[in-house]
Coordinates of C-alpha atoms in Angstrom, one line a residue:
Chain A
M12 CA 100.9 59.3 102.9
S13 CA 99.5 56.5 105.0
P14 CA 96.3 57.1 107.1
S15 CA 98.3 57.1 110.4
S16 CA 101.3 59.2 109.3
S17 CA 101.5 63.0 109.5
I18 CA 103.5 65.8 108.1
N19 CA 105.0 67.9 110.9
I20 CA 105.5 71.6 110.5
L21 CA 107.5 73.5 113.1
V22 CA 106.1 77.0 113.4
P23 CA 108.8 78.8 115.4
V24 CA 107.1 82.1 116.0
G25 CA 104.0 84.1 115.0
A26 CA 106.1 86.5 112.9
L27 CA 109.8 86.5 112.0
G28 CA 111.5 89.1 114.2
L29 CA 109.2 88.7 117.2
G30 CA 111.8 86.4 118.9
V31 CA 112.6 82.8 118.0
K32 CA 113.7 80.7 120.9
E33 CA 116.8 78.8 119.8
S34 CA 116.5 76.0 122.4
D35 CA 112.9 75.2 121.5
V36 CA 113.7 75.0 117.8
F37 CA 116.7 72.8 118.1
A38 CA 115.0 70.6 120.6
R39 CA 112.2 69.8 118.2
V40 CA 113.6 70.3 114.7
S41 CA 114.5 66.6 114.3
D42 CA 110.8 65.7 114.5
A43 CA 109.8 68.2 111.8
D44 CA 109.3 67.8 108.1
A45 CA 109.6 71.6 107.5
I46 CA 110.0 74.9 109.3
A47 CA 107.5 77.6 108.3
C48 CA 106.4 81.0 109.5
D49 CA 105.4 84.4 108.1
A50 CA 107.2 87.7 108.4
G51 CA 104.6 90.2 107.5
S52 CA 101.0 91.5 107.7
T53 CA 99.0 94.6 107.0
D54 CA 98.3 94.7 110.8
S55 CA 100.5 97.7 111.5
G56 CA 99.1 99.9 108.8
P57 CA 99.9 101.1 105.3
A58 CA 103.3 102.7 105.7
Y59 CA 105.2 99.4 105.4
L60 CA 103.7 98.5 102.0
A61 CA 103.9 102.1 100.7
T62 CA 107.5 102.5 101.7
G63 CA 108.8 98.9 101.3
K64 CA 110.4 99.2 104.7
A65 CA 110.0 96.5 107.4
K66 CA 108.4 97.0 110.8
Y67 CA 110.9 95.0 112.8
S68 CA 114.6 95.9 113.1
R69 CA 117.2 94.3 110.9
D70 CA 118.9 92.9 114.0
S71 CA 115.6 91.2 115.2
I72 CA 115.1 89.6 111.7
K73 CA 118.7 88.5 111.6
H74 CA 118.5 87.0 115.1
D75 CA 115.5 84.9 114.2
L76 CA 116.5 84.0 110.6
S77 CA 119.9 82.9 111.8
I78 CA 118.4 80.4 114.2
L79 CA 116.0 79.1 111.5
M80 CA 118.7 78.8 108.8
R81 CA 121.0 76.9 111.1
A82 CA 118.2 74.6 112.1
Q83 CA 117.3 74.1 108.5
A84 CA 120.9 73.2 107.7
K85 CA 121.2 70.8 110.6
A86 CA 118.0 68.9 109.9
G87 CA 118.1 69.1 106.1
I88 CA 114.4 70.1 105.9
P89 CA 112.8 73.0 104.0
L90 CA 112.5 76.5 105.6
L91 CA 109.6 78.6 104.3
I92 CA 109.2 82.3 105.2
G93 CA 106.1 84.1 103.9
S94 CA 105.4 87.9 103.5
C95 CA 109.1 88.8 103.9
G96 CA 109.9 92.3 105.3
T97 CA 106.4 93.0 106.6
S98 CA 104.7 94.0 103.3
G99 CA 106.1 91.2 101.2
G100 CA 106.8 93.8 98.4
D101 CA 109.8 93.3 96.2
Q102 CA 112.1 95.7 98.1
A103 CA 111.1 94.1 101.4
L104 CA 111.8 90.6 100.0
E105 CA 115.3 91.6 98.7
W106 CA 116.1 93.2 102.1
T107 CA 115.3 89.8 103.7
R108 CA 117.3 88.0 101.0
D109 CA 120.4 90.1 101.8
I110 CA 120.1 89.3 105.5
A111 CA 119.8 85.6 104.6
L112 CA 123.0 85.7 102.4
E113 CA 124.8 87.5 105.2
I114 CA 123.9 84.8 107.6
A115 CA 124.9 82.1 105.1
R116 CA 128.3 83.8 104.8
E117 CA 128.8 84.2 108.5
H118 CA 127.9 80.6 109.3
G119 CA 129.3 78.8 106.3
L120 CA 125.8 77.7 105.1
H121 CA 125.1 76.9 101.4
P122 CA 121.4 76.6 101.0
R123 CA 119.6 76.9 97.6
I124 CA 117.3 79.8 98.1
A125 CA 114.1 80.6 96.1
L126 CA 112.7 84.1 96.1
L127 CA 109.0 84.4 95.3
Y128 CA 108.1 87.9 94.0
S129 CA 104.5 88.9 94.1
E130 CA 104.5 92.6 93.8
Q131 CA 102.4 93.8 90.9
P132 CA 102.9 96.8 88.6
P133 CA 99.9 99.2 89.2
E134 CA 99.4 99.6 85.5
L135 CA 99.0 95.8 85.1
M136 CA 96.4 95.7 87.8
A137 CA 94.6 98.7 86.3
K138 CA 94.5 96.7 83.0
K139 CA 93.1 93.7 84.9
A140 CA 90.5 95.9 86.4
E141 CA 89.6 97.3 82.9
A142 CA 89.3 93.7 81.7
G143 CA 86.9 92.8 84.5
R144 CA 89.4 90.5 86.2
V145 CA 89.3 92.3 89.5
T146 CA 86.5 92.1 92.1
P147 CA 86.0 94.5 95.0
L148 CA 85.6 93.0 98.5
A149 CA 83.1 94.5 101.0
P150 CA 82.9 97.2 102.1
M151 CA 84.3 98.4 98.8
T152 CA 82.1 98.3 95.8
D153 CA 84.3 99.9 93.1
S154 CA 87.1 98.6 90.9
D155 CA 87.8 101.9 89.1
P156 CA 91.2 101.4 87.3
A157 CA 92.3 104.8 88.6
L158 CA 92.3 103.3 92.1
F159 CA 95.1 100.9 91.0
R160 CA 97.1 103.5 89.2
A161 CA 97.0 105.7 92.3
C162 CA 98.9 103.0 94.4
D163 CA 102.6 103.3 95.0
H164 CA 102.9 99.6 95.6
I165 CA 100.6 96.7 95.1
V166 CA 101.1 93.1 96.2
A167 CA 99.1 90.0 95.4
L168 CA 98.7 87.4 98.2
M169 CA 100.2 84.0 97.0
G170 CA 98.8 80.6 97.8
P171 CA 100.9 77.5 98.5
E172 CA 101.5 76.7 94.8
P173 CA 104.7 78.8 94.3
Y174 CA 106.2 77.5 97.5
I175 CA 105.5 73.9 96.4
A176 CA 107.0 74.6 92.9
A177 CA 110.1 76.1 94.5
L178 CA 110.6 73.1 96.8
E179 CA 110.0 70.6 93.9
A180 CA 112.7 72.6 92.0
G181 CA 115.1 71.8 94.8
A182 CA 115.0 74.9 97.1
D183 CA 116.1 74.5 100.7
I184 CA 114.8 77.9 101.7
V185 CA 111.9 79.7 100.2
L186 CA 111.6 83.4 100.9
G187 CA 108.2 84.5 99.8
G188 CA 106.8 87.9 99.0
R189 CA 103.2 88.6 100.2
S190 CA 101.4 85.3 100.9
T191 CA 98.4 84.3 103.0
D192 CA 99.7 83.2 106.4
S193 CA 97.9 79.8 106.2
A194 CA 99.4 79.0 102.7
V195 CA 103.0 79.2 103.9
L196 CA 102.3 76.7 106.7
A197 CA 100.0 74.5 104.6
A198 CA 102.4 74.2 101.6
V199 CA 104.5 71.2 102.7
P200 CA 101.5 69.2 104.1
L201 CA 99.6 69.8 100.8
M202 CA 102.7 68.9 98.7
R203 CA 103.1 65.6 100.7
G204 CA 99.5 64.5 100.5
A205 CA 97.8 65.7 103.7
G206 CA 94.1 66.3 103.7
L207 CA 93.2 69.6 102.1
G208 CA 90.8 70.9 104.7
V209 CA 93.0 69.9 107.7
A210 CA 96.2 71.3 106.0
W211 CA 94.6 74.7 105.5
H212 CA 92.9 74.7 108.9
A213 CA 96.2 73.7 110.7
G214 CA 97.9 76.5 108.8
K215 CA 95.3 79.0 110.0
I216 CA 95.5 77.9 113.6
A217 CA 99.3 78.0 113.8
E218 CA 99.8 81.2 111.8
C219 CA 100.4 83.3 114.9
G220 CA 102.7 80.8 116.5
S221 CA 101.9 80.4 120.2
L222 CA 99.0 82.8 120.1
C223 CA 96.9 79.6 120.0
T224 CA 98.4 78.4 123.4
T225 CA 97.8 79.3 127.0
H226 CA 101.1 81.3 127.0
P227 CA 100.8 83.4 123.9
R228 CA 104.3 85.0 124.2
E229 CA 106.1 81.6 124.5
G230 CA 107.5 81.0 121.1
G231 CA 106.0 78.5 118.6
V232 CA 104.0 75.4 118.0
M233 CA 104.2 72.2 116.0
I234 CA 101.4 71.0 113.8
H235 CA 101.1 67.4 112.8
V236 CA 98.9 67.2 109.7
G237 CA 97.4 63.9 108.6
R238 CA 94.8 62.9 106.0
D239 CA 91.7 63.5 108.1
D240 CA 93.0 65.3 111.2
F241 CA 95.7 67.5 112.6
T242 CA 97.1 68.1 116.1
V243 CA 98.7 71.1 117.6
E244 CA 101.2 71.2 120.4
P245 CA 103.3 74.0 121.8
L246 CA 107.1 73.9 121.3
G247 CA 107.8 75.0 124.9
P248 CA 107.6 72.1 127.3
D249 CA 105.7 74.1 129.9
N250 CA 103.1 75.6 127.5
Q251 CA 99.7 74.1 126.6
C252 CA 97.2 74.1 123.8
T253 CA 93.6 73.6 125.0
V254 CA 90.4 73.1 123.1
E255 CA 89.5 76.7 123.9
T256 CA 92.8 78.2 122.9
I257 CA 92.8 76.4 119.6
A258 CA 89.1 76.8 118.7
A259 CA 89.2 80.5 119.7
H260 CA 92.1 81.2 117.3
M261 CA 89.5 81.2 114.4
L262 CA 88.1 84.3 116.0
Y263 CA 91.4 86.2 115.9
E264 CA 91.6 89.0 113.3
N265 CA 89.0 87.2 111.2
S266 CA 85.8 88.9 110.4
D267 CA 84.1 85.5 109.9
P268 CA 85.1 82.7 112.4
F269 CA 83.8 79.9 110.2
L270 CA 84.6 80.6 106.6
L271 CA 88.1 81.7 105.5
Q272 CA 88.7 82.8 101.9
E273 CA 92.0 81.6 100.5
P274 CA 93.5 81.5 97.0
G275 CA 91.4 79.0 95.1
C276 CA 89.4 77.8 98.0
T277 CA 87.3 78.5 101.0
L278 CA 88.1 76.8 104.3
D279 CA 84.9 75.8 106.2
V280 CA 85.3 75.0 109.9
T281 CA 81.6 75.1 110.7
Q282 CA 81.7 71.3 111.5
A283 CA 85.2 71.1 113.0
I284 CA 85.6 69.2 116.2
Y285 CA 88.3 70.1 118.7
E286 CA 89.4 67.4 121.3
A287 CA 92.1 67.4 123.9
V288 CA 94.6 64.6 123.2
D289 CA 96.5 65.2 126.5
Q290 CA 97.3 68.2 128.7
R291 CA 99.0 70.1 126.0
T292 CA 97.9 68.8 122.6
V293 CA 94.6 69.3 120.7
R294 CA 93.3 67.2 117.8
V295 CA 91.0 68.7 115.1
T296 CA 88.8 66.9 112.6
G297 CA 86.0 67.9 110.3
S298 CA 87.7 70.8 108.5
K299 CA 86.4 71.1 105.0
L300 CA 87.7 72.8 101.9
V301 CA 85.5 74.0 99.1
A302 CA 87.2 74.7 95.8
Q303 CA 86.7 78.2 94.3
P304 CA 87.9 80.0 91.1
Y305 CA 91.5 81.0 91.7
T306 CA 91.9 84.5 93.0
M307 CA 94.6 86.4 94.8
K308 CA 93.8 89.2 97.2
L309 CA 95.4 92.6 96.4
E310 CA 96.8 95.1 98.9
G311 CA 97.8 98.5 97.7
A312 CA 99.0 101.6 99.4
S313 CA 100.2 105.1 98.6
G314 CA 101.2 108.4 100.2
C315 CA 98.6 111.0 100.9
G316 CA 100.0 114.2 102.4
Y317 CA 102.4 115.0 105.1
Q318 CA 102.0 115.6 108.9
T319 CA 103.7 117.8 111.5
I320 CA 102.7 117.4 115.1
M321 CA 103.0 119.3 118.4
L322 CA 102.2 118.2 121.9
V323 CA 101.4 120.2 125.0
G324 CA 100.6 118.9 128.5
I325 CA 97.8 120.8 130.3
Q326 CA 97.1 120.7 134.0
D327 CA 95.2 124.0 134.3
R328 CA 92.1 123.1 136.2
E329 CA 89.8 125.6 134.7
V330 CA 90.8 124.5 131.1
L331 CA 90.3 120.9 132.1
A332 CA 86.9 121.6 133.5
N333 CA 85.9 123.2 130.2
L334 CA 87.9 121.1 127.8
D335 CA 85.4 120.6 125.0
R336 CA 84.8 124.4 124.8
F337 CA 88.5 125.1 125.0
M338 CA 89.3 122.7 122.2
A339 CA 86.6 124.1 119.9
Q340 CA 87.8 127.7 120.6
M341 CA 91.4 126.6 119.9
H342 CA 90.5 124.9 116.7
D343 CA 88.8 128.1 115.4
V344 CA 91.6 130.3 116.5
L345 CA 94.3 128.2 114.8
V346 CA 92.4 127.7 111.5
T347 CA 91.7 131.5 111.3
R348 CA 95.3 132.3 112.1
V349 CA 96.6 130.0 109.4
H350 CA 94.2 131.4 106.8
A351 CA 95.1 135.0 107.8
N352 CA 98.9 134.5 107.9
M353 CA 99.5 132.0 105.1
G354 CA 96.5 132.5 102.8
E355 CA 96.6 130.3 99.7
R356 CA 100.1 129.1 100.5
A357 CA 98.6 126.8 103.1
G358 CA 96.7 124.9 100.4
E359 CA 94.3 122.3 101.5
F360 CA 95.1 121.5 105.1
D361 CA 93.7 119.9 108.2
I362 CA 94.2 120.7 111.8
S363 CA 93.2 118.0 114.3
L364 CA 93.3 118.4 118.1
R365 CA 93.3 115.3 120.1
A366 CA 93.2 115.4 123.9
Y367 CA 94.9 112.3 125.3
G368 CA 93.4 111.7 128.7
W369 CA 90.0 112.9 127.5
N370 CA 88.6 111.7 124.2
A371 CA 91.6 111.4 121.8
V372 CA 91.0 107.7 121.0
C373 CA 87.3 107.8 120.4
G374 CA 87.3 111.3 118.9
E375 CA 83.7 111.9 120.0
K376 CA 82.1 114.2 122.5
L377 CA 81.9 112.4 125.9
D378 CA 78.6 112.0 127.7
A379 CA 78.0 114.8 130.2
P380 CA 78.8 114.8 133.0
T381 CA 82.3 113.4 132.8
A382 CA 84.7 114.3 135.6
A383 CA 87.6 116.5 134.5
P384 CA 90.8 114.7 134.1
R385 CA 93.9 115.6 136.2
E386 CA 95.9 116.4 133.1
V387 CA 95.7 115.8 129.3
G388 CA 98.3 115.7 126.5
L389 CA 96.9 117.8 123.7
L390 CA 98.2 116.6 120.4
L391 CA 98.0 118.9 117.4
V392 CA 98.2 117.1 114.0
V393 CA 98.6 119.2 110.9
T394 CA 98.2 117.5 107.5
A395 CA 99.1 119.3 104.4
A396 CA 100.3 118.7 100.8
T397 CA 104.0 118.9 101.6
Q398 CA 106.2 118.5 104.7
E399 CA 107.3 122.1 104.4
V400 CA 103.8 123.5 104.4
A401 CA 102.7 121.2 107.2
T402 CA 105.5 122.5 109.3
Q403 CA 104.9 126.1 108.4
I404 CA 101.2 125.7 109.5
A405 CA 102.3 124.1 112.8
K406 CA 104.7 127.0 113.4
T407 CA 101.9 129.4 112.6
C408 CA 99.8 127.7 115.2
N409 CA 102.5 127.6 117.8
P410 CA 101.8 130.8 119.7
W411 CA 98.2 130.1 120.3
F412 CA 98.6 126.4 120.8
F413 CA 101.0 127.3 123.6
H414 CA 99.3 130.4 125.1
L415 CA 95.5 130.4 124.3
P416 CA 93.5 131.3 127.4
L417 CA 90.1 129.8 128.2
N418 CA 88.5 133.2 128.4
P419 CA 89.4 136.3 126.4
C420 CA 90.4 138.6 129.4
Q421 CA 92.6 136.2 131.2
E422 CA 96.4 136.4 131.5
L423 CA 98.1 134.3 128.9
P424 CA 98.8 130.8 130.2
S425 CA 101.8 128.7 129.1
Y426 CA 101.0 125.1 128.6
A427 CA 103.7 122.4 129.0
F428 CA 105.7 121.8 125.8
P429 CA 107.9 118.8 126.3
F430 CA 110.2 119.5 123.3
S431 CA 112.2 122.2 121.7
P432 CA 111.7 122.8 118.8
A433 CA 108.0 122.2 119.6
E434 CA 107.1 120.8 116.2
V435 CA 107.9 117.3 115.1
E436 CA 108.0 116.4 111.4
R437 CA 106.2 113.1 111.2
G438 CA 106.8 112.5 107.5
Q439 CA 104.4 111.2 104.9
V440 CA 100.9 109.8 105.7
Y441 CA 100.0 106.6 103.9
E442 CA 96.7 104.9 103.1
F443 CA 95.5 101.5 102.0
K444 CA 93.6 101.8 98.7
L445 CA 92.7 98.3 97.7
N446 CA 90.4 95.6 99.1
H447 CA 90.1 93.5 96.0
V448 CA 90.8 90.1 94.5
V449 CA 92.4 89.5 91.0
H450 CA 91.3 86.5 89.0
V451 CA 94.1 84.4 87.5
D452 CA 94.2 81.5 85.1
D453 CA 97.1 79.9 87.0
P454 CA 98.4 80.3 90.5
M455 CA 101.9 81.1 89.0
E456 CA 100.6 83.8 86.6
L457 CA 101.5 86.8 88.7
V458 CA 104.5 85.2 90.5
R459 CA 108.1 85.4 89.6
T460 CA 110.6 82.9 91.1
V461 CA 114.3 83.5 91.3
Y462 CA 116.8 80.9 92.6
I463 CA 120.0 81.8 94.3
N464 CA 122.8 79.4 95.3
A465 CA 124.2 80.8 98.5
K466 CA 127.5 78.9 97.9
E467 CA 128.1 80.6 94.6
K468 CA 127.2 84.0 96.2
A469 CA 129.7 83.3 98.9
D470 CA 132.4 82.3 96.4
A471 CA 131.7 85.2 94.1
Chain B
M26 CA 69.4 95.6 133.4
P27 CA 73.1 94.6 133.5
K28 CA 75.9 96.2 131.5
V29 CA 77.9 94.3 128.9
S30 CA 80.9 94.6 131.3
E31 CA 78.9 92.9 134.1
V32 CA 77.7 90.0 131.9
C33 CA 80.8 89.2 129.7
R34 CA 83.9 87.7 131.1
H35 CA 86.0 89.2 128.3
V36 CA 85.4 91.7 125.5
R37 CA 88.0 92.6 122.8
S38 CA 88.3 94.3 119.5
K39 CA 90.9 94.1 116.7
N40 CA 91.4 94.9 113.1
A41 CA 90.5 92.1 110.7
G42 CA 92.4 93.4 107.7
P43 CA 92.6 97.1 106.9
F44 CA 88.9 97.6 106.3
W45 CA 87.2 95.7 109.1
I46 CA 87.0 95.7 112.9
T47 CA 85.9 92.6 114.7
L48 CA 84.5 92.5 118.3
D49 CA 84.6 89.3 120.3
L50 CA 82.4 89.0 123.4
W51 CA 83.0 86.0 125.8
F52 CA 80.1 85.0 128.0
P53 CA 80.9 83.2 131.2
D54 CA 78.8 80.1 130.4
R55 CA 76.2 78.7 128.0
A56 CA 73.3 80.0 130.1
A57 CA 74.6 83.6 129.9
F58 CA 75.3 83.1 126.2
D59 CA 71.8 81.8 125.5
R60 CA 70.2 84.6 127.6
Y61 CA 72.1 87.6 126.3
S62 CA 73.8 86.9 123.0
S63 CA 70.7 87.8 121.0
S64 CA 69.9 91.0 123.0
Q65 CA 68.7 94.0 121.1
A66 CA 71.9 95.7 122.0
F67 CA 73.9 93.3 119.8
Q68 CA 71.7 93.6 116.8
P69 CA 73.0 95.4 113.7
A70 CA 70.8 98.5 114.3
A71 CA 72.1 99.1 117.8
I72 CA 75.7 98.3 116.9
G73 CA 75.4 100.5 113.8
A74 CA 74.2 103.4 115.9
L75 CA 76.9 102.9 118.5
Y76 CA 79.8 102.9 115.9
G77 CA 78.3 105.1 113.2
I78 CA 78.1 102.3 110.7
D79 CA 75.5 101.3 108.1
P80 CA 73.6 98.3 109.9
T81 CA 73.3 96.4 106.6
Q82 CA 77.1 96.0 106.5
I83 CA 77.4 94.5 110.1
K84 CA 77.9 90.8 110.5
C85 CA 77.0 88.9 113.7
F86 CA 78.3 85.3 114.3
P87 CA 77.1 83.4 117.4
V88 CA 79.7 80.8 118.3
P89 CA 77.9 78.7 120.9
D90 CA 80.7 76.1 121.4
L91 CA 82.9 78.9 122.7
C92 CA 80.1 81.0 124.3
V93 CA 81.3 83.8 122.1
L94 CA 79.4 86.4 120.1
K95 CA 81.5 87.9 117.2
I96 CA 80.4 91.1 115.6
S97 CA 82.3 92.5 112.6
Y98 CA 81.8 95.9 111.0
P99 CA 83.6 97.9 108.3
R100 CA 85.7 100.8 109.3
V101 CA 84.5 104.3 108.5
R102 CA 87.9 104.9 106.9
A103 CA 90.6 102.4 105.9
Q104 CA 93.2 101.7 108.6
G105 CA 96.1 104.1 109.0
G106 CA 95.1 107.2 107.0
V107 CA 95.1 110.9 107.9
M108 CA 92.4 110.6 110.6
E109 CA 93.5 107.4 112.3
R110 CA 93.1 107.3 116.1
D111 CA 93.3 103.6 116.8
M112 CA 95.5 101.9 114.3
H113 CA 94.8 98.3 115.4
G114 CA 91.2 98.9 116.5
G115 CA 92.2 97.4 119.8
Q116 CA 90.4 100.0 121.9
Q117 CA 87.1 100.0 120.0
Y118 CA 85.5 97.5 122.3
V119 CA 85.5 99.9 125.2
R120 CA 82.3 101.8 124.1
L121 CA 80.4 98.5 124.3
L122 CA 81.2 97.9 128.0
D123 CA 78.5 100.3 129.4
V124 CA 75.8 99.3 127.0
M125 CA 72.7 97.9 128.9
L126 CA 71.4 94.4 128.1

């Protein structure tokens, strides 16, 4: 590319399913060299990876993907979606693939679609750990192979290489499994000769769409990536990027605002300079890239017990004036009753009482004196080995959760249950188990690519 | 002695991956940043005591160009497990607000 030219990436939204604005995309797509965004994250917890189910509704994904696929077809430019279906696991990727094929059928579109799979068999990752090819990231210090075998699902975060390979092989649309957000946006600029540091930095700044603008809920942005600089502008005509909104995005959800670890490299923005081009556009220079041995971050999750919950509202003024004592008494009464009634059948269990309106979020004793609240919602969370046992424990707790008086000789109160039945089966609890990187000899080593011709699928 | 909430124009917290929480403190201007961002209250020992975290694991990043102090600390438990009370860590900044500088 020439020093003055740029590769333009239309980033329509911070995450597929949040709400792509059709008019913004179609107004700007003719200026773009590619459309790119991600569709996933670990942000909302381990359940999505452990179950393979997406966070957003199918209709929300279809709405956004339909706009992007029609824009892709109109402009004849690549469309890249990373981390499909929230977790980017194989099941989530294929769920997204099926939506894409449905859209293609309904709109008479015939794109060549590449699917990039990056889910990893737990046994393979355990073997990598045994071979010393896995490194823990702080605060973890352990790469015990058992940790990997205990995961239900593991994904490896891809860099830009599989996206570039798919585009070079002729794909119109690339649906990726779990990938780093920046890699999906940086892929086309890197493929077409943009500067390494600025391509990655632009990818990082734009990865949440308009979160780097003055109106963070207003759709997307366009990045123009050159050899030595990049600029960012919002898609919406009334929105703005300012030096502060752009520079501050390096703070967002990053534990380090200056150094960003990516597959095969570290982005260093310590010397980056942010300047306003006009009222709505910011130019960035000075982004550096330091090559590193190629690693892929691993995310792994699994189920760990089941929960049943109950909620009561309490307005009783005497209870509220003595809430810490009341909750401690209740916890003792409930645990004792479960042991007495269920014995060993309860197995290993946990009863957690959380008073919303008092200290449920922090979970710690408040400084005295704190004024009594007007009312609290007292949540009881039972965790046990199976759903059935968790529910039996909750039902065993029910009479005293509902009727426990503050003092022994008082008439039995009745707190305010909002539901009948009182107990709600919450399902399985999940946990993240991995915070590691796996070392690979080649960026494609752990990636499988499958090509689909949507026309053949439609004709079949 | 002023409180954090009286000095900073904006304070927020958020998860930075499933194993870390990050706090961003915006000071109103460079003078306030220079005066307060290296306060004892923001040192790893004090932050560790406030959040129940090993101080050696806490990372502090002054960002003078933005008049921001960033503090990142590991979660006691990974995000989203049995004992989770704040999935996105978005309310964890609140306990900083009344800290005296």
